mmCIF file of C-alpha atoms and ligand atoms in Angstrom:
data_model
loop_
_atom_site.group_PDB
_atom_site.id
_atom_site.type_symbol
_atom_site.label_atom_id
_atom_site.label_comp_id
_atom_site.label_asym_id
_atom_site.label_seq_id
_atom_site.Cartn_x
_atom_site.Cartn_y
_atom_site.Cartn_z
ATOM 1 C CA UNK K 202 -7.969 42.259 -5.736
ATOM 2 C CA UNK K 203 -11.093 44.059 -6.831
ATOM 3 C CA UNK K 204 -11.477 47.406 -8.480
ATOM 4 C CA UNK K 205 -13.613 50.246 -7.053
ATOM 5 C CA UNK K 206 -13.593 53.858 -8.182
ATOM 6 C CA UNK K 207 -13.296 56.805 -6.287
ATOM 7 C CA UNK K 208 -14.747 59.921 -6.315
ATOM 8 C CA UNK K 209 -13.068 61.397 -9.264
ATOM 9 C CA UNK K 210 -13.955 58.338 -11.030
ATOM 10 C CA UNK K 211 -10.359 57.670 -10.716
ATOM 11 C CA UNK K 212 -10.195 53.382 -10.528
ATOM 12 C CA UNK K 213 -7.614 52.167 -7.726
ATOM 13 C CA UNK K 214 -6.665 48.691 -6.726
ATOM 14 C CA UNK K 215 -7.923 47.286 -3.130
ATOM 15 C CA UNK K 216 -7.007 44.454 -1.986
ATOM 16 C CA UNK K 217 -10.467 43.209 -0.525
ATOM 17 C CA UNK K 218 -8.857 40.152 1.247
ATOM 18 C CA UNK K 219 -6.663 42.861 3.691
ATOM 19 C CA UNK K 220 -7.631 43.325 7.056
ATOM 20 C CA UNK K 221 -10.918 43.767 9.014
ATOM 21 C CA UNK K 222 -10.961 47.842 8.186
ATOM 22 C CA UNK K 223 -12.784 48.288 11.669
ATOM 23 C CA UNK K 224 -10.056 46.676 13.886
ATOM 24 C CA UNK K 225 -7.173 48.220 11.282
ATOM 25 C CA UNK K 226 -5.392 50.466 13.639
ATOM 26 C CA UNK K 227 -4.356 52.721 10.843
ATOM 27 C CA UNK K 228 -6.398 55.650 10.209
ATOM 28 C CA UNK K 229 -7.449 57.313 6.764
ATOM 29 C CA UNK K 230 -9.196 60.708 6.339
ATOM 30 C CA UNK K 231 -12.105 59.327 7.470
ATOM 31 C CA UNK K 232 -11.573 57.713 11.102
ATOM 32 C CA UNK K 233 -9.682 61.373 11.348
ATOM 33 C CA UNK K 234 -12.466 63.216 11.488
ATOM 34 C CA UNK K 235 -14.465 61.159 13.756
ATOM 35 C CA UNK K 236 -11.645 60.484 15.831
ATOM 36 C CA UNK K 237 -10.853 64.423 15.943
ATOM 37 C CA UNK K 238 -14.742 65.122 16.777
ATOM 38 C CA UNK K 239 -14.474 62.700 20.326
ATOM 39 C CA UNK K 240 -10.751 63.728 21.059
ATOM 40 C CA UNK K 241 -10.090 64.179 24.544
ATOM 41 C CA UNK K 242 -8.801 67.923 26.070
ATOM 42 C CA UNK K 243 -7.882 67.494 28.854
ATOM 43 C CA UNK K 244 -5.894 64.967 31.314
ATOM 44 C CA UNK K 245 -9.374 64.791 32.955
ATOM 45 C CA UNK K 246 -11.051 63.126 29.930
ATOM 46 C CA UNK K 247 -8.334 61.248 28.813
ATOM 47 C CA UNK K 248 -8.940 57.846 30.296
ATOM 48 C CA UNK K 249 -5.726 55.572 30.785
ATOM 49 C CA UNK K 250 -1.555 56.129 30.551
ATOM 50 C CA UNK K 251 -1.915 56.856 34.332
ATOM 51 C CA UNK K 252 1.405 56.706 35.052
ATOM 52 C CA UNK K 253 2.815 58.799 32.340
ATOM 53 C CA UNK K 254 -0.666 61.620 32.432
ATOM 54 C CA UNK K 255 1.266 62.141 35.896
ATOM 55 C CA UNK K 256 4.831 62.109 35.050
ATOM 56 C CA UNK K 257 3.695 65.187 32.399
ATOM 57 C CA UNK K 258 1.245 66.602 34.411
ATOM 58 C CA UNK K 259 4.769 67.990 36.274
ATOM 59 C CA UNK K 260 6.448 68.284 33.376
ATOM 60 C CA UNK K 261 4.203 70.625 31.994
ATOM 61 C CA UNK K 262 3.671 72.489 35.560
ATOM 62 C CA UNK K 263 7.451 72.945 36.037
ATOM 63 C CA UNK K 264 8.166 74.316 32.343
ATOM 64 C CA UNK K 265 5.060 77.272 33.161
ATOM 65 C CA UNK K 266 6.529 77.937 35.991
ATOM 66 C CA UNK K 267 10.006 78.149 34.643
ATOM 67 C CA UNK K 268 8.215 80.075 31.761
ATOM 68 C CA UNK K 269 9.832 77.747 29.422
ATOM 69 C CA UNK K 270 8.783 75.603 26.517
ATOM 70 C CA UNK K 271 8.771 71.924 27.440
ATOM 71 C CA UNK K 272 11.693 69.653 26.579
ATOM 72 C CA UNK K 273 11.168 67.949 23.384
ATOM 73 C CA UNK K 274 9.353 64.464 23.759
ATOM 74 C CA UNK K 275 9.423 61.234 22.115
ATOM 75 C CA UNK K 276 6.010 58.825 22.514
ATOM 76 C CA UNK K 277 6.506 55.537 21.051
ATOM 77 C CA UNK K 278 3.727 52.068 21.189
ATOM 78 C CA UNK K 279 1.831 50.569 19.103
ATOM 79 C CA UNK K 280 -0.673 52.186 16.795
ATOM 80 C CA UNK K 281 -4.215 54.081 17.825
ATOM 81 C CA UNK K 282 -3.021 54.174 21.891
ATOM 82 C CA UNK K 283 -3.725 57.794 22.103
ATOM 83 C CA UNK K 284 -0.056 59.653 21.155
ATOM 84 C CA UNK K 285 -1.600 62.352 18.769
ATOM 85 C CA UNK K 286 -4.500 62.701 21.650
ATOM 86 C CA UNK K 287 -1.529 63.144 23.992
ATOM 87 C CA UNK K 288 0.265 65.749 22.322
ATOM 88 C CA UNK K 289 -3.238 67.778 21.561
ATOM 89 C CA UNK K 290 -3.779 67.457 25.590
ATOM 90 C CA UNK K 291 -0.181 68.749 26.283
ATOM 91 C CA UNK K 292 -0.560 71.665 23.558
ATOM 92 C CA UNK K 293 -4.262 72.219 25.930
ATOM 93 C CA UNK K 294 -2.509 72.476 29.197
ATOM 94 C CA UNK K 295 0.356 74.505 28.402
ATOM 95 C CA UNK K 296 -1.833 77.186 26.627
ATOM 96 C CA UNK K 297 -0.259 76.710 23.418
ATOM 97 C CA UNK K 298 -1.193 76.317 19.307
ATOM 98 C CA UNK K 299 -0.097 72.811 18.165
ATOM 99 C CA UNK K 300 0.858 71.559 14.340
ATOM 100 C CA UNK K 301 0.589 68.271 13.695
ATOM 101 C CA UNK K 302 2.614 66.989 10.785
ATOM 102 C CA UNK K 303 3.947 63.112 9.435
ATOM 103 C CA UNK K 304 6.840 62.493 8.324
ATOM 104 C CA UNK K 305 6.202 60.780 4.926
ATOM 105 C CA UNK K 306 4.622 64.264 4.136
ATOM 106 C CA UNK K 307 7.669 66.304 5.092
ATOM 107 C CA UNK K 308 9.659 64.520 1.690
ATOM 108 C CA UNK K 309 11.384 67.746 0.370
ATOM 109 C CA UNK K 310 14.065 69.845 3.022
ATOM 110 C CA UNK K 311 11.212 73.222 2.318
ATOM 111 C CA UNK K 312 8.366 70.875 3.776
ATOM 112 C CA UNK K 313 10.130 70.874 6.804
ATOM 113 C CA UNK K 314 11.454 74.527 6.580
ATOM 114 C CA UNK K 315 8.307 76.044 6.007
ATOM 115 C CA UNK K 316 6.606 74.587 9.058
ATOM 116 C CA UNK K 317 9.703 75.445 11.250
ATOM 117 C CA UNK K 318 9.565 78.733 9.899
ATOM 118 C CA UNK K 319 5.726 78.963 10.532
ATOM 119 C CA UNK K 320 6.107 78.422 14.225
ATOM 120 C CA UNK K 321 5.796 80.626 17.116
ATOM 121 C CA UNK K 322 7.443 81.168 20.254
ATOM 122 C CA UNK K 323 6.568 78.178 22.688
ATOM 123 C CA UNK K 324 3.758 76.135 20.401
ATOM 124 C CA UNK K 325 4.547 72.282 19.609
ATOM 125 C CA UNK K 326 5.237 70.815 16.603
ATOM 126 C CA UNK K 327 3.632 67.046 16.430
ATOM 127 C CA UNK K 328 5.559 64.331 14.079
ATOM 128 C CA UNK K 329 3.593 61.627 13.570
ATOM 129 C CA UNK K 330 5.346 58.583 12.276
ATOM 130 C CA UNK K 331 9.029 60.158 12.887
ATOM 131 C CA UNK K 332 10.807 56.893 12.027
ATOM 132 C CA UNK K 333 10.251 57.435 8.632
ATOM 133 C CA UNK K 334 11.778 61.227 8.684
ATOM 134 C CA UNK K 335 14.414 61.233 5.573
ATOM 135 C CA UNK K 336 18.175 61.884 5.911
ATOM 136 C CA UNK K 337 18.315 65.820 5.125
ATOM 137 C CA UNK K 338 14.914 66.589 7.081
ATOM 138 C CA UNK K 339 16.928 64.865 10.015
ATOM 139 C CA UNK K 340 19.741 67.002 9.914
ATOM 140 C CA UNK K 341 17.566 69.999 9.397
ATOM 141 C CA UNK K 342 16.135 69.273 12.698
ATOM 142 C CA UNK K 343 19.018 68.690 14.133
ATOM 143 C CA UNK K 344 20.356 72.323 15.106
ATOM 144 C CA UNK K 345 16.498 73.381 15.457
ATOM 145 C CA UNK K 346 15.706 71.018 18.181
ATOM 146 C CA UNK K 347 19.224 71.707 19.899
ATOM 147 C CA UNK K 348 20.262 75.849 19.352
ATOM 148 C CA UNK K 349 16.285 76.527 17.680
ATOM 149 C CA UNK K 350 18.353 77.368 14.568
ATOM 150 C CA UNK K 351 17.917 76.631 11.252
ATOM 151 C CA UNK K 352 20.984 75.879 9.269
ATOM 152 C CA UNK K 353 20.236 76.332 5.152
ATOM 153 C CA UNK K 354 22.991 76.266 2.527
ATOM 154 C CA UNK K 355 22.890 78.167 -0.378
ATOM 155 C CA UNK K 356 24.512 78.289 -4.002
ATOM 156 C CA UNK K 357 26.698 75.790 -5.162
ATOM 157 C CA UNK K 358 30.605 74.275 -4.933
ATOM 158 C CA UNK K 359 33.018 77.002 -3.981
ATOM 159 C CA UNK K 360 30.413 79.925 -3.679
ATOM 160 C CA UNK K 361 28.164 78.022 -1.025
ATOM 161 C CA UNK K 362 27.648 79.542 1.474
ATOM 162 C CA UNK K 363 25.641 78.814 4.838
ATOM 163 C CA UNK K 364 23.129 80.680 6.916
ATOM 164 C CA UNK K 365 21.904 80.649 10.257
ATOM 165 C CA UNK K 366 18.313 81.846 11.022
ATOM 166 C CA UNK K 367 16.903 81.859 14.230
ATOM 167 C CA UNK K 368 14.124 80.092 14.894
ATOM 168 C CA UNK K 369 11.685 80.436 17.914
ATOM 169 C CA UNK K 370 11.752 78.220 21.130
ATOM 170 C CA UNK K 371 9.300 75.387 20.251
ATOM 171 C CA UNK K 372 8.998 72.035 21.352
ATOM 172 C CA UNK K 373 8.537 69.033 18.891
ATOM 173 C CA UNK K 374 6.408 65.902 19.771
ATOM 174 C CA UNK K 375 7.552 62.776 18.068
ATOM 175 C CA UNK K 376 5.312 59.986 17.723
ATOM 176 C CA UNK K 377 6.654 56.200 16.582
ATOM 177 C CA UNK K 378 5.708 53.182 16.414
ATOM 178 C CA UNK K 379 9.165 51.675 16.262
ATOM 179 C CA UNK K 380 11.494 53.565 18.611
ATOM 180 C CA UNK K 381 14.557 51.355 17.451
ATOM 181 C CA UNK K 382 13.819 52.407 14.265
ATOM 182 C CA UNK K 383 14.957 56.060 15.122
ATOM 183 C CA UNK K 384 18.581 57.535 14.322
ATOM 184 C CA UNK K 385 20.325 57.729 17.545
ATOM 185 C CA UNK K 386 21.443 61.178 17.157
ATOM 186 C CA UNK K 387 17.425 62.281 16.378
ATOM 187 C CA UNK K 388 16.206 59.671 19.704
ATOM 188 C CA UNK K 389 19.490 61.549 21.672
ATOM 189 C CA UNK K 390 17.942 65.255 21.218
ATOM 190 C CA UNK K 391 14.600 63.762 22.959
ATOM 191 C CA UNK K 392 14.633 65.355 26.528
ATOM 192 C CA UNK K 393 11.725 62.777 27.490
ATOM 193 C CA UNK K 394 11.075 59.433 25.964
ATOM 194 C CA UNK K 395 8.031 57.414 27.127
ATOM 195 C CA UNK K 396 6.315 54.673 25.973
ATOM 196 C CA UNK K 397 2.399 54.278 25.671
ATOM 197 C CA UNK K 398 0.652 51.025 26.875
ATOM 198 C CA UNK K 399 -2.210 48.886 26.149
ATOM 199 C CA UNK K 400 -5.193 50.133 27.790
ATOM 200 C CA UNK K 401 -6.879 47.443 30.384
ATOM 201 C CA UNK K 402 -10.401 46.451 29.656
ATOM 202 C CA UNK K 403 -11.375 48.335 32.333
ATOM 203 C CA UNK K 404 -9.799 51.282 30.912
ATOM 204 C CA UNK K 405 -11.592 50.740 27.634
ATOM 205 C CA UNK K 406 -15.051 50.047 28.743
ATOM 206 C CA UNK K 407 -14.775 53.949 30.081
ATOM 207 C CA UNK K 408 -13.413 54.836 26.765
ATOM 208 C CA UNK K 409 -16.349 53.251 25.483
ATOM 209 C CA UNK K 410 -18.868 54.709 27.355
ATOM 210 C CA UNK K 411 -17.662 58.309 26.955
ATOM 211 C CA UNK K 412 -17.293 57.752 23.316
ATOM 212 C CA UNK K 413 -20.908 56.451 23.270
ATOM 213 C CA UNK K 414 -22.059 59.265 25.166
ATOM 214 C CA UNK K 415 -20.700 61.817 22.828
ATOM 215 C CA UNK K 416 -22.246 59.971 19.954
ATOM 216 C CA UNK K 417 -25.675 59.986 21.985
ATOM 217 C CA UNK K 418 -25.932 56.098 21.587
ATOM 218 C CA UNK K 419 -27.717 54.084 24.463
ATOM 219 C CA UNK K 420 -25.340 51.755 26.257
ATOM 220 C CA UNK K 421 -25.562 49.485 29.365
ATOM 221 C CA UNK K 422 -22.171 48.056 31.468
ATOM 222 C CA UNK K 423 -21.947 44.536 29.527
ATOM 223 C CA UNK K 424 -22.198 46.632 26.382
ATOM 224 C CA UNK K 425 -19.247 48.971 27.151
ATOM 225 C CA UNK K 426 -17.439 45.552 28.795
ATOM 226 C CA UNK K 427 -17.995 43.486 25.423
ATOM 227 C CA UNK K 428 -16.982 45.701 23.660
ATOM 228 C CA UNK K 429 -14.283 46.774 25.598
ATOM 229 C CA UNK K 430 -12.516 43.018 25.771
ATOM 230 C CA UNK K 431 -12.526 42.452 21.974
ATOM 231 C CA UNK K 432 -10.611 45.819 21.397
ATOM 232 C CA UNK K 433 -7.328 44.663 21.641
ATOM 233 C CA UNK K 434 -6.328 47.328 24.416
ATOM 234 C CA UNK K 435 -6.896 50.293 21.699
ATOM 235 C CA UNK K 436 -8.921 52.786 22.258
ATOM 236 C CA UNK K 437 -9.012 53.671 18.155
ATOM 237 C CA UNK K 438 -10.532 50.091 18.012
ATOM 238 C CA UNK K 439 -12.735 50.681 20.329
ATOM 239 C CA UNK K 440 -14.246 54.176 19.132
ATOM 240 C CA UNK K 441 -14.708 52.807 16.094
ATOM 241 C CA UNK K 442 -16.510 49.313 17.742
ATOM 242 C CA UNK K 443 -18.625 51.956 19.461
ATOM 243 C CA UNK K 444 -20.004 53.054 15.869
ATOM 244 C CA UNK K 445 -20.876 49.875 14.032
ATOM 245 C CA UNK K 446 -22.535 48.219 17.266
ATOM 246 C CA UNK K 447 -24.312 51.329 17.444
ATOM 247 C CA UNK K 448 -25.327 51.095 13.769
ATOM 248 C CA UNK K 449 -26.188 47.152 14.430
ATOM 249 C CA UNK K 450 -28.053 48.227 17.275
ATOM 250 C CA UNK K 451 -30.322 50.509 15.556
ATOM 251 C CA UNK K 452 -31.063 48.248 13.144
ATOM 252 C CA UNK K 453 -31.599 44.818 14.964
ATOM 253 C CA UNK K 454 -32.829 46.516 18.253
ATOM 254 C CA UNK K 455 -33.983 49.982 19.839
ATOM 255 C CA UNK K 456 -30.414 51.141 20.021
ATOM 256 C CA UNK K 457 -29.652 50.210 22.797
ATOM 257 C CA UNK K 458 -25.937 48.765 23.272
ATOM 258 C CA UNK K 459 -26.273 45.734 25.068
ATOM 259 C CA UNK K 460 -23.987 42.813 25.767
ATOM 260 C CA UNK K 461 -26.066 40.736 23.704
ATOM 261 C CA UNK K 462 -26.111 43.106 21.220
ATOM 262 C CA UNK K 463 -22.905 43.569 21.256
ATOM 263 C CA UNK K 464 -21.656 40.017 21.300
ATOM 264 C CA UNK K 465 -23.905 39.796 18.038
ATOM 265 C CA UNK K 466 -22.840 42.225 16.320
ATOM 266 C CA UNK K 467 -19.261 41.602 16.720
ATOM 267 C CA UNK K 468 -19.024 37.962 15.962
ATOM 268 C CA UNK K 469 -20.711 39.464 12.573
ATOM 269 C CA UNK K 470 -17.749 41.602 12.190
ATOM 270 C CA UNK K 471 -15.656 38.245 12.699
ATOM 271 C CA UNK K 472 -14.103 39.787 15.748
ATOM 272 C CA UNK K 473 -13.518 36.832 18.130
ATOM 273 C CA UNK K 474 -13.836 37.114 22.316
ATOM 274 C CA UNK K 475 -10.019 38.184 22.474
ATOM 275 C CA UNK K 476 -10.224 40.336 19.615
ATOM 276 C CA UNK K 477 -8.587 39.001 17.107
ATOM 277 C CA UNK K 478 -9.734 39.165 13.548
ATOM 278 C CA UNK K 479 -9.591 36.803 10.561
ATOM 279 C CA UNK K 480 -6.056 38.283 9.356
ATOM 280 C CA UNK K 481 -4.733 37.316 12.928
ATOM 281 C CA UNK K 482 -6.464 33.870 13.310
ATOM 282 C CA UNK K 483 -4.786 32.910 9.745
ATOM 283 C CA UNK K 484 -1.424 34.238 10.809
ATOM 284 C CA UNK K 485 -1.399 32.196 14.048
ATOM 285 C CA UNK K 486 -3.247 28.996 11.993
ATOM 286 C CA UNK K 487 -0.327 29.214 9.311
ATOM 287 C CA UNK K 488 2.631 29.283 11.768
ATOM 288 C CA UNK K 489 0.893 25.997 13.401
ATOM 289 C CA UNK K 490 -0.266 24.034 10.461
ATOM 290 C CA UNK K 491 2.801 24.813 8.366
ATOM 291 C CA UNK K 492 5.527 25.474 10.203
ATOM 292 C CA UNK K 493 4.970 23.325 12.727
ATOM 293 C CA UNK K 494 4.322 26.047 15.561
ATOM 294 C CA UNK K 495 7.541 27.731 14.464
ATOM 295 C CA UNK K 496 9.539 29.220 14.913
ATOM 296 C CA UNK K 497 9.675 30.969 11.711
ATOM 297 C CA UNK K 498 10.677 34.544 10.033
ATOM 298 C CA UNK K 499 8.369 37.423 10.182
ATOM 299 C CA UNK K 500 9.141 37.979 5.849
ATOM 300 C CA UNK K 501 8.134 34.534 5.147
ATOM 301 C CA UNK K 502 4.676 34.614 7.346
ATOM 302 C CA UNK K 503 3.946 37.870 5.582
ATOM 303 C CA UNK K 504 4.665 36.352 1.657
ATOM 304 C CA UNK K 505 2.350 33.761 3.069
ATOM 305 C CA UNK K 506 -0.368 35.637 4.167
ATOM 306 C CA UNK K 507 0.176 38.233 0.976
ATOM 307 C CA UNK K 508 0.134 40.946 3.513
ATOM 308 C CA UNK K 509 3.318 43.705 4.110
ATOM 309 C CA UNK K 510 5.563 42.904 6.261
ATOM 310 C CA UNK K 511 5.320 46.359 8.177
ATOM 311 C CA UNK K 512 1.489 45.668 8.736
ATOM 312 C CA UNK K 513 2.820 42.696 10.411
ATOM 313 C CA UNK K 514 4.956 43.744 12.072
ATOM 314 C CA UNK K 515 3.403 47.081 13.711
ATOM 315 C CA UNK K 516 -0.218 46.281 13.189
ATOM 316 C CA UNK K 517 -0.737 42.408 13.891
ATOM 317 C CA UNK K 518 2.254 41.152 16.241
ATOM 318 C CA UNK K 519 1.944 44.148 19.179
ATOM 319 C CA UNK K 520 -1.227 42.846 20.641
ATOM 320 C CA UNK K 521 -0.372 39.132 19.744
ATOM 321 C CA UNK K 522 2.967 39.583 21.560
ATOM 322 C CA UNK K 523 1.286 41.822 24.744
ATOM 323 C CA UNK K 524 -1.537 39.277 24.644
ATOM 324 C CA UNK K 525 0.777 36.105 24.805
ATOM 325 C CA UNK K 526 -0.635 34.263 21.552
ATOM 326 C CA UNK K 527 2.749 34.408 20.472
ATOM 327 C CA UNK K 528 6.486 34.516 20.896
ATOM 328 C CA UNK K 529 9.665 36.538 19.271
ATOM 329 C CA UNK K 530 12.694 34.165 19.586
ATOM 330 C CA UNK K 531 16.045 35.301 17.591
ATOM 331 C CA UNK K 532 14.714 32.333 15.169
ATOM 332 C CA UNK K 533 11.091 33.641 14.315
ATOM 333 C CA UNK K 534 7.912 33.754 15.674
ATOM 334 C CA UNK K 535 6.466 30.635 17.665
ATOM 335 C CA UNK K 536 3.099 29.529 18.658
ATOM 336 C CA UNK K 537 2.051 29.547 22.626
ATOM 337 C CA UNK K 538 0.411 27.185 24.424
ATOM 338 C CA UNK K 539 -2.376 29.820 25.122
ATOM 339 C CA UNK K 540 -2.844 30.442 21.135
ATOM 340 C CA UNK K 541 -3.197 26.673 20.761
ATOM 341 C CA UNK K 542 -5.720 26.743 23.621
ATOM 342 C CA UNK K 543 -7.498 29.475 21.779
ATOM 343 C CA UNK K 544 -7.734 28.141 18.438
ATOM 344 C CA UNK K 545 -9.664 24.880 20.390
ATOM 345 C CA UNK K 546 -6.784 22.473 20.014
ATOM 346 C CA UNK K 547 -6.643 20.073 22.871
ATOM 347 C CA UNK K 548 -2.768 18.958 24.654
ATOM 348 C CA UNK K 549 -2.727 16.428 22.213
ATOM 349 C CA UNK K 550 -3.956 17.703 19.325
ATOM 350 C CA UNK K 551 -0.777 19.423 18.074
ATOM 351 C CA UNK K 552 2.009 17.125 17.286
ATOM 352 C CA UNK K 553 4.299 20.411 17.729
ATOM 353 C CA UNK K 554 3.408 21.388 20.714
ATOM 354 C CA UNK K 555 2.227 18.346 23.116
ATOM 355 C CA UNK K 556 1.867 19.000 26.453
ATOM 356 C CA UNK K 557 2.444 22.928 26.615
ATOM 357 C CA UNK K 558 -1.350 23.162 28.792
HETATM 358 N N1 ADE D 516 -10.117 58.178 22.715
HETATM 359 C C1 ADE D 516 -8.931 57.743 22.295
HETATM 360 N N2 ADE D 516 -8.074 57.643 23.314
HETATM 361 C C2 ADE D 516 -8.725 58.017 24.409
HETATM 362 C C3 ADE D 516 -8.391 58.117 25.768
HETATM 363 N N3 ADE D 516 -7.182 57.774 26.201
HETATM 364 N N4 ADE D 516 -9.311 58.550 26.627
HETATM 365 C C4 ADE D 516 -10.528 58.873 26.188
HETATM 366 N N5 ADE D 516 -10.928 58.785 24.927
HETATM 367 C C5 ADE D 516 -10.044 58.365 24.051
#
């Protein structure tokens, strides 16, 4: 741990050994504002999801002509895929305002009254993070998503007494990273549920090149592709890969974004050629050299690492999983043949797992 101060001179804890802050696919304030300024507004210049741009594309044409707000929606997939992005491109199309909200900051039952109460008829209300919504903001919800009532209680034992207010026909957005996570009775008032996927490195090199083209940085193909294959199908990753090459670029070179640029600049960052960063390496290097490979608990890999278990969990494992470096058996996590591969172990190199390539 070191200690830095902030801007109020305020000291705070950070933990400097944590993850690679540029391939950390949680955002602060920070990566909001960039990632706000290169947002995508349209289905046009969102790159990717094809499947499910096309699936709401009718969605959204059938409620206009209908002249009714869309069914609420649930988006759920791991972190910086593009949900927020999604909803704002919805809101776009269907002509309406959107307000975007999280559930850790909706703590008290008025947080989430007074942003019912501020909607209008037909905008869309965007939870981020909805698995986290508390017990009484649930069951606030609850009648608003189903009748677009709220239900409030007031005064006390014997003289309590309840009250129904209307509310306005909206539509709520949910955004999760862990859909099993999610009450059933909150994941049953969901009209649509749909999952968002990695993004192929094809996809990403575009996402790459547009995002480098907004930021009026120079790049050439095997720039956008390098980049593109160590961005562990995110697009957040990727936008913000965009940036520091960019920086390294203008520094080492004329600016220019070129593979070899790239490649350079990103083995600096300690981003290896599948993307995975030092917290990753360590994770898979632990389950081989001391648990033989596994397989072993998620809890104990994270006390081992010193990291949260929920960083883990929705951070690290996704793209491990997806990428096939390793595997969730009911017993743990194990090691794959591919991850051995990776790390430059040889068939027989690893007692645990001989002859698995
Ligand atoms: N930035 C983040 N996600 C994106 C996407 N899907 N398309 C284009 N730019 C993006």
């Amino acid at each position: 741990m070191s200690i830095i101060s902030d801007e109020k001179n305020n000291f705070k804890k950070v933990d400097i050994n944590s993850r690679n802050p540029v391939i950390e696919p949680e955002t602060n304030d920070n990566d909001k504002t960039f990632e706000n300024s290169i947002r995508p507004k349209s289905f046009d210049s969102y790159i990717g999801q094809t499947a499910l741009k096309e699936t709401l594309k009718i969605t959204i044409e059938a409620a206009k002509k209908r002249e009714q707000p869309l069914d609420h929606l649930l988006f759920y997939g791991p972190p910086g895929l593009g949900k927020t992005t999604l909803a704002g491109v919805i809101a776009a199309q269907m002509g309406v305002e959107i307000k975007i909200t999280s559930a850790p900051a909706l703590e008290r039952p008025r947080d989430i009254i007074g942003i019912l109460m501020s909607l209008k008829g037909g905008e869309i209300l965007f939870i981020d993070e909805i698995h986290r919504l508390n017990k009484v903001a649930e069951e606030i919800l609850y009648p608003a998503m189903e009748d677009f009532f709220l239900d409030m209680t007031t005064g006390k034992a014997q003289t309590v007494k309840t009250l129904r207010l209307p509310l306005p026909k909206f539509t709520l957005i949910g955004a999760t990273t862990k859909a099993g996570s999610l009450s059933g009775p909150l994941r049953d008032r969901f009209g649509i549920i749909h999952r968002l996927e990695f993004y192929t490195k094809e996809e990403l090199a575009q996402v790459v090149k547009r995002t480098a083209g907004i930021l009026e940085i120079d790049i050439d193909e095997n720039g956008a592709s390098a980049i593109a294959s160590r961005s562990r199908g995110t697009p957040r990753i990727a936008n913000r890969l965009v940036k520091r090459v960019g920086d390294f670029a203008l520094v080492k070179a004329d600016g220019k974004i070129t593979g070899k640029i790239a490649n350079e600049a990103l083995d600096i960052l300690k981003i290896d050629n599948c993307g995975l960063d030092t917290t990753d390496r360590n994770l898979l290097q632990l389950i081989i050299d001391k648990y033989n490979g596994g397989p072993v608990g998620v809890e104990t890999l994270a006390a081992a690492l010193g990291e949260d278990t929920r960083t883990l969990e929705d951070v690290c494992e996704p793209y491990l999983l997806q990428a096939g470096f390793i595997q969730r058996t009911p017993r743990g996590r194990k090691i794959t043949p591919y991850a051995l591969k990776h790390l430059g172990y040889s068939a027989k190199g690893f007692n645990g797992q001989q002859n698995l390539f």
